[in-house]
Coordinates of C-alpha atoms (C1' of nucleotides) in Angstrom, one line a residue:
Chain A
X16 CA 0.0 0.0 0.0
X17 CA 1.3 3.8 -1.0
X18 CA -1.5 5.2 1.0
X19 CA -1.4 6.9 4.5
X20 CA -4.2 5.0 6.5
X21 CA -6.0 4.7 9.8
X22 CA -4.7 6.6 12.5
X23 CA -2.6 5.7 15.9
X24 CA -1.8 7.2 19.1
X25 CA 1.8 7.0 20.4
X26 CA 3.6 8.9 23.3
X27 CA 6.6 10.5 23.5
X28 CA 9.6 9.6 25.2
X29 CA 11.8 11.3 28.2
X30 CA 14.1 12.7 25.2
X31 CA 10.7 13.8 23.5
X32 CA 11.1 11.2 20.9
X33 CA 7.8 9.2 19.2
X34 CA 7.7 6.6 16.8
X35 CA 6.0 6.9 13.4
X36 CA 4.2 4.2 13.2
X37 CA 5.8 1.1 11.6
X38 CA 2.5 0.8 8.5
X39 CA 3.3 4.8 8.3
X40 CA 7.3 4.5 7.6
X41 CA 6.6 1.6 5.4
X42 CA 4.8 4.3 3.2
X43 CA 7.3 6.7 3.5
X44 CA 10.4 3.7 2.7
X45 CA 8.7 3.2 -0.7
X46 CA 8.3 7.3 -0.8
X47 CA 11.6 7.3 -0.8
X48 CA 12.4 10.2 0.9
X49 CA 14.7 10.3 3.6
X50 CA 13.3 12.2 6.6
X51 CA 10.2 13.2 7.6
X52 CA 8.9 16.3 5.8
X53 CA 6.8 18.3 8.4
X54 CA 5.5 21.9 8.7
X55 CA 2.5 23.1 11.0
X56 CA -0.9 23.2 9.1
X57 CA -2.1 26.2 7.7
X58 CA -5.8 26.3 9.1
X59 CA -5.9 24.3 12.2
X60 CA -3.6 23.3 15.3
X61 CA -2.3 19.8 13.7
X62 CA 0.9 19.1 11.5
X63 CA 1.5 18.0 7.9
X64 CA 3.9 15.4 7.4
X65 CA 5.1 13.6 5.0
X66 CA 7.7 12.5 2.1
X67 CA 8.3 13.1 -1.3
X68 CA 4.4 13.0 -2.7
X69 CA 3.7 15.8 0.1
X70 CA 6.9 17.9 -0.9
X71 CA 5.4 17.5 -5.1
X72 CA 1.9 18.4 -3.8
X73 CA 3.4 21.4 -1.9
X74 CA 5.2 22.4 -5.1
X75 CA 2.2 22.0 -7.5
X76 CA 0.2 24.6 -5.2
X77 CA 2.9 26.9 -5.7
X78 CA 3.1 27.0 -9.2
X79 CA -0.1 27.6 -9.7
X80 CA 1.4 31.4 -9.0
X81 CA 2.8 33.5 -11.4
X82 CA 6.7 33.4 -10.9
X83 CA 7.6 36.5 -8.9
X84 CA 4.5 37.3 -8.2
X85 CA 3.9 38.5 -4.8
X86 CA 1.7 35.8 -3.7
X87 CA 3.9 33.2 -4.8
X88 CA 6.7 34.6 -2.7
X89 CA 4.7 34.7 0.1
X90 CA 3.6 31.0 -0.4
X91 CA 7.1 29.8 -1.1
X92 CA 9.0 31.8 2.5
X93 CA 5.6 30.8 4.2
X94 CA 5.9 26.9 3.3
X95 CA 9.4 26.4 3.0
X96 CA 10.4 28.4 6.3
X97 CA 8.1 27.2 8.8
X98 CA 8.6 23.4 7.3
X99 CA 11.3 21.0 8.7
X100 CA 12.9 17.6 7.5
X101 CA 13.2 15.4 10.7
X102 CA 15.9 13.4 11.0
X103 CA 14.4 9.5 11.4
X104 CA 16.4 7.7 13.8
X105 CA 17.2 3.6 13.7
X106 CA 14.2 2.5 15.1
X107 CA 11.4 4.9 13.0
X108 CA 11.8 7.9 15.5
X109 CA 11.6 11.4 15.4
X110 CA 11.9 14.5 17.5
X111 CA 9.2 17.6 17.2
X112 CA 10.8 20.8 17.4
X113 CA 9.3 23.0 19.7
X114 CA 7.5 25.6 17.1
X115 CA 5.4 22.0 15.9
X116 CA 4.7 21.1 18.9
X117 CA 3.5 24.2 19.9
X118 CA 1.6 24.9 17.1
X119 CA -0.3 21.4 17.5
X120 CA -0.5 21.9 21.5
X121 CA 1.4 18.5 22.1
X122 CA 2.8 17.9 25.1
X123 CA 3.8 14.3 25.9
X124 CA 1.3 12.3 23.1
X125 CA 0.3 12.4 19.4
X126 CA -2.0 11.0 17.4
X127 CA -1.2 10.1 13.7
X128 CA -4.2 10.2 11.1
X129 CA -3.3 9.0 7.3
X130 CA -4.6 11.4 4.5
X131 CA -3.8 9.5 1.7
X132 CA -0.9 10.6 0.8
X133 CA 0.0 12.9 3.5
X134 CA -0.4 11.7 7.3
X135 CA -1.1 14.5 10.2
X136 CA 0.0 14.8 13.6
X137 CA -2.2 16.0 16.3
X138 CA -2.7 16.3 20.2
X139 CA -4.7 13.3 20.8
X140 CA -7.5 15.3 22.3
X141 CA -7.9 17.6 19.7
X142 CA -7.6 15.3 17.5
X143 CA -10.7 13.4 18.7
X144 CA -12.8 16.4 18.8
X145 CA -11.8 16.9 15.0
X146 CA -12.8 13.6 14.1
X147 CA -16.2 13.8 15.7
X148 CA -17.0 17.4 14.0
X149 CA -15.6 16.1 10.8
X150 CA -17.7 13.2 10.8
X151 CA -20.6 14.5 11.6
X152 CA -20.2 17.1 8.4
X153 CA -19.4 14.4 6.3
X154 CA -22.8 12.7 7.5
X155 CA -24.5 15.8 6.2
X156 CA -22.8 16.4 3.0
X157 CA -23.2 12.6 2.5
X158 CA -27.1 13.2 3.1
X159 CA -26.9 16.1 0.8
X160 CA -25.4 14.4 -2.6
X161 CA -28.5 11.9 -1.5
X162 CA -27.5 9.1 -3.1
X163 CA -24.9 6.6 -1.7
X164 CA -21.6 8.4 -2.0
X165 CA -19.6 5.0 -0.7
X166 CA -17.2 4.6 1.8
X167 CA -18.4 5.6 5.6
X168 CA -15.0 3.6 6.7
X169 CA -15.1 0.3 8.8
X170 CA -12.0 1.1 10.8
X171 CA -13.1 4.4 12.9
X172 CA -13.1 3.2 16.1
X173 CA -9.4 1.8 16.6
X174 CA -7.1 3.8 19.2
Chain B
X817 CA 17.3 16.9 0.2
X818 CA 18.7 20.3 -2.4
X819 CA 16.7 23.1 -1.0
X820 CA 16.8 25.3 1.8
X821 CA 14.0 24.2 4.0
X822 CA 13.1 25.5 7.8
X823 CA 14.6 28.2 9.4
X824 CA 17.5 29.0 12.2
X825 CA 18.3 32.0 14.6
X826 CA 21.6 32.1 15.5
X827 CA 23.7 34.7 17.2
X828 CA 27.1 37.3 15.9
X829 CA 29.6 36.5 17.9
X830 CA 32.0 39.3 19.5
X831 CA 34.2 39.9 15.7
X832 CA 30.4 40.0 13.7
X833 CA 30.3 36.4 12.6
X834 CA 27.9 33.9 12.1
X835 CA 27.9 30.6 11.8
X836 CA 25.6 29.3 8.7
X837 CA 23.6 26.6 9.8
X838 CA 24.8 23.3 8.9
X839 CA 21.8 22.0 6.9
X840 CA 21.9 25.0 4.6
X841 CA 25.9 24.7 4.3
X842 CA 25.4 20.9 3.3
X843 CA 23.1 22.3 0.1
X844 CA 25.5 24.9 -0.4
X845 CA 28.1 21.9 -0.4
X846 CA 25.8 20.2 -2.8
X847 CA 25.1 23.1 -5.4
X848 CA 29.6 23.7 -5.4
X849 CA 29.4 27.6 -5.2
X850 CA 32.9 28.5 -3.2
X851 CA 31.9 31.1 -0.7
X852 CA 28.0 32.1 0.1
X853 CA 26.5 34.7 -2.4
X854 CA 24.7 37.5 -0.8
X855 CA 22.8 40.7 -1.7
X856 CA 20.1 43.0 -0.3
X857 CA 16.2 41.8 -1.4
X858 CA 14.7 44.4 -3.4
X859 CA 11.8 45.0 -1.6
X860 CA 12.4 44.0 2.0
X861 CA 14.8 44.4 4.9
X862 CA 16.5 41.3 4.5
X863 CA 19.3 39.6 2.4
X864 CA 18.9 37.1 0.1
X865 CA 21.8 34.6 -0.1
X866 CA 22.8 31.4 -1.6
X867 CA 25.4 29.7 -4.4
X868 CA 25.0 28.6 -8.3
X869 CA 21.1 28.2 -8.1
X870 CA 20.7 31.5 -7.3
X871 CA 23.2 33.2 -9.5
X872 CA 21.3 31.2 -12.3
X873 CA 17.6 32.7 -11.1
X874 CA 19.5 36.2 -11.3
X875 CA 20.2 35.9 -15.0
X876 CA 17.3 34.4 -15.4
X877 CA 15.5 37.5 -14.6
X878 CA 17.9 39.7 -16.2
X879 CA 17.1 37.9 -19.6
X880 CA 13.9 39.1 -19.5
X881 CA 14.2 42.0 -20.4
X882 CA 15.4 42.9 -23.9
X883 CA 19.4 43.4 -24.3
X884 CA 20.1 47.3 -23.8
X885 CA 17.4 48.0 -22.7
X886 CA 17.0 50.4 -20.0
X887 CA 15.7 48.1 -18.1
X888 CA 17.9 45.6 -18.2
X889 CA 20.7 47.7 -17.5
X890 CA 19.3 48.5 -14.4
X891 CA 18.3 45.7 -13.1
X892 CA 21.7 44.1 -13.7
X893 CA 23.2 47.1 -12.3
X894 CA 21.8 47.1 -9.1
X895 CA 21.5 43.6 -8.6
X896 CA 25.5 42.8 -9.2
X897 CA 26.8 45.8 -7.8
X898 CA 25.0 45.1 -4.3
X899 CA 25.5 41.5 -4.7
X900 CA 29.0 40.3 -2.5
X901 CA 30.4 37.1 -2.1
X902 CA 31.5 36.2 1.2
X903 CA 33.9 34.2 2.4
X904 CA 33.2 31.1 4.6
X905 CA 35.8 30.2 7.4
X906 CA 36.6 26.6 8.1
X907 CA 34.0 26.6 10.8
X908 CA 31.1 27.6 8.1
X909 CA 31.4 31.0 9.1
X910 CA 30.7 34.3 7.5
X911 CA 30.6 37.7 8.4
X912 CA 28.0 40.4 6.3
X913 CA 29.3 43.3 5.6
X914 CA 28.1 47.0 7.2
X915 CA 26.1 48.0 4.4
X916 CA 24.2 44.0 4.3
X917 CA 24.0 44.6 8.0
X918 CA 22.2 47.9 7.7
X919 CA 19.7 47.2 5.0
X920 CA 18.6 44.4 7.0
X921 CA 18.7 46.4 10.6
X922 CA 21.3 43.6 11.6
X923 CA 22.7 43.8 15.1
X924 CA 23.6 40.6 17.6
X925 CA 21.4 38.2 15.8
X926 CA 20.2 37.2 12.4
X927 CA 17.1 34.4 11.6
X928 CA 18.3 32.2 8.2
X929 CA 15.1 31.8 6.4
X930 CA 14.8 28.9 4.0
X931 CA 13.1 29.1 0.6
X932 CA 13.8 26.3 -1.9
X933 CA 16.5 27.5 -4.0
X934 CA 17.8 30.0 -2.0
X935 CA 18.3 31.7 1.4
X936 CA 17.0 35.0 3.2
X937 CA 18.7 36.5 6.5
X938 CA 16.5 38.5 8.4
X939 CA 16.9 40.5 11.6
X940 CA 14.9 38.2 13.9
X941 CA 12.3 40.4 15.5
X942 CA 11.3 41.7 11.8
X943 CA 11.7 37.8 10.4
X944 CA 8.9 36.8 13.2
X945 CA 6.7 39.6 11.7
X946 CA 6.9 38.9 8.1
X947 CA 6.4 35.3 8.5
X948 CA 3.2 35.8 10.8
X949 CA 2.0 38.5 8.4
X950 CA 2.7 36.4 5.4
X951 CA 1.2 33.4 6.7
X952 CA -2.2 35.4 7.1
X953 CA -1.9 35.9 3.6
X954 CA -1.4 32.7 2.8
X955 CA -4.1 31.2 4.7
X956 CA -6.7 33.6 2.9
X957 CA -5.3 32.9 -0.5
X958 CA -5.4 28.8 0.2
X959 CA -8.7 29.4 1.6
X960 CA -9.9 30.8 -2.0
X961 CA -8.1 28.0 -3.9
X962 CA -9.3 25.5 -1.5
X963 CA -12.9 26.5 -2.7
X964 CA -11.6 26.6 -6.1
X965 CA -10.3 22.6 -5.8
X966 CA -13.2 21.1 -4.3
X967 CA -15.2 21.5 -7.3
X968 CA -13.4 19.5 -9.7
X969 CA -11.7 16.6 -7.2
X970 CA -12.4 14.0 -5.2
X971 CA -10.2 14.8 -2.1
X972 CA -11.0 18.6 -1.8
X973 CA -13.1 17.7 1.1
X974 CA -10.2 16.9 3.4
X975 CA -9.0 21.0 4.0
Chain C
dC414 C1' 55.0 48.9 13.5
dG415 C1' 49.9 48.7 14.1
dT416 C1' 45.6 47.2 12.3
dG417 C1' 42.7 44.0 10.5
dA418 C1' 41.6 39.6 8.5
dC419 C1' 41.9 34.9 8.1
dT420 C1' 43.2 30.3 10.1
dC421 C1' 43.5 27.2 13.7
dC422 C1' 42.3 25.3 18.2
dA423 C1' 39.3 24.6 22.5
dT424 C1' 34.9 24.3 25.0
dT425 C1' 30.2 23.1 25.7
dG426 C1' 26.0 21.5 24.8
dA427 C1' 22.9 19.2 21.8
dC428 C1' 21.8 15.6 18.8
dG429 C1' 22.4 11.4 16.1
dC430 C1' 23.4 6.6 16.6
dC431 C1' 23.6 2.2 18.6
dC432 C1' 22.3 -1.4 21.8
dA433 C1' 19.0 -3.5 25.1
dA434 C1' 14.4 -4.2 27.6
dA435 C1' 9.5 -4.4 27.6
dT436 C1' 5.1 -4.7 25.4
dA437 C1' 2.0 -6.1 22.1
dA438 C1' 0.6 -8.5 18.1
dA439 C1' 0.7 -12.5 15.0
dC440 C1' 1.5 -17.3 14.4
dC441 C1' 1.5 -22.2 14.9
dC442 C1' 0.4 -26.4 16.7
dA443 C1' -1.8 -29.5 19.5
Chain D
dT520 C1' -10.1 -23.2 19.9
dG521 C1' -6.8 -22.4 23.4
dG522 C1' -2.1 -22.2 24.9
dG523 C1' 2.4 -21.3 24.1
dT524 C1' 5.8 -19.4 21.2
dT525 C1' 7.9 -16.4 18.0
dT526 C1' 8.2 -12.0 15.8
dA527 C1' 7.7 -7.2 15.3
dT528 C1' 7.2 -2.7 17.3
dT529 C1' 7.6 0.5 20.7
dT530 C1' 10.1 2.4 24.5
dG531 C1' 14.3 3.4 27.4
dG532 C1' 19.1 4.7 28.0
dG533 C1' 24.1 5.5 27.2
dC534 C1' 27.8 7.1 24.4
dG535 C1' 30.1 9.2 20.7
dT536 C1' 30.1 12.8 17.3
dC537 C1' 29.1 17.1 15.4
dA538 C1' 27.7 21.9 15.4
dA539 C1' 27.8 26.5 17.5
dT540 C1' 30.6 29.6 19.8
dG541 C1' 34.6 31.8 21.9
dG542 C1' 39.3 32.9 21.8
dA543 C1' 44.2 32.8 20.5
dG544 C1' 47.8 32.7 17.1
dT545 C1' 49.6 34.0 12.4
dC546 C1' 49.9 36.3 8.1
dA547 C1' 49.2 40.3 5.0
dC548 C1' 48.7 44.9 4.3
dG549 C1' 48.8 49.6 5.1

DNA sequence: CGTGACTCCATTGACGCCCAAATAAACCCA
DNA sequence: TGGGTTTATTTGGGCGTCAATGGAGTCACG
């Protein structure tokens, strides 16, 4: 699989360390990309992360800007400053700088929720309150489009 | 990884020098530019810097505009004759001029600024600002394109 | 001879790297 | 199906290395 999927809670270590999760790293192995790519989410308190299909995505939005334009400046310093490439250690861990984890509001546990081909990191709390409001909007929107849109996912209640 | 990614404040010690940070001196390594090239933004109080890829985004510019033409002369003008190359010590170390150090309102401390291909340094206090005020921009501008991408994709529901 | 700049060396603190224990999951066989 | 075993993953800790910083020595130039 090349897909980010289901979601895990870990803690972090004395030495603030956590470990991706071992179905996560096997996406990022076949990525490719050594590191994690990670920068704090433009519209809410969680993190991006990622490998080389988050980094292409990241460019793609980008270039939809004129080059020199103001705005695509602004994107570029915006993205590429506030984004960091942690360093994986042995045993599939990394450290969260502090801006990340303060941004996210994690203190000593994260939860991990695939995106496909992104993944996000998020304090587990907040990260359950997410998933409740999200779901119930999709349970809306799904009611809306009226007929059967597919996929109300089977694996929601793991921890 | 060949871009300049995340972002590092780091202090002038006693003679004015500053250490560049190690990742951004490993792409630097990389792109085989001897010394670190370095000129005042156009429109901001910072500096941009960087090696060969940058040089090559310079006359890239330049080549816009038609040969001998006025604008073209001016451009080049002003973009050369403030550009300087400094030298990097053994330890990675470089040390920006006066007039680099008073465009940017450089004084005990300067915030390196990643942005793909290149470099800015930024007097930290103002760096904080423009990123926060840039990062409002950006998040209005995604929030338009967001808009925009759900109407033609399948995974525009996820931002 | 004085001034400044560059090179070289030393300190300190953080970080990456490696090895080991504990926990949890998957598996196999009876 | 249940028990026991094996494997994989997460967690903990110690040690070595590297990066950031400060200072001293050396050379070139005015």
């Amino acid at each position: 699989m090349d897909r980010f999927v289901s979601h895990y809670t870990l803690r972090l270590d004395a030495k603030g360390r956590v470990s991706i999760p071992a179905p996560f790293r096997a996406v990022l192995a076949r990525d490719g990309f050594d590191g994690l790519y990670c920068y704090p989410a433009l519209d809410r308190p969680a993190l991006d992360a990622g490998g080389n299909a988050l980094l292409k995505e990241i460019e793609t939005l980008i270039e939809r800007f004129a080059p020199y334009s103001e705005e695509r400046e602004q994107f570029s310093a915006t993205l590429y400053s506030t984004s960091e490439i942690l360093k994986v250690d042995g045993e599939g861990r990394v450290v969260l700088s502090e801006p990340l984890k303060s941004h996210a509001g994690i203190a000593d546990a994260v939860a991990f929720a695939g995106h496909g081909h992104k993944f996000q990191i998020w304090e587990p709390g907040r990260f359950r309150a997410e998933l409740a409001e999200a779901t119930e909007k999709v349970r809306a929107l799904k009611k809306q489009l009226g007929t059967r849109v597919a996929a109300d996912g089977p694996h929601g209640a793991r921890e």
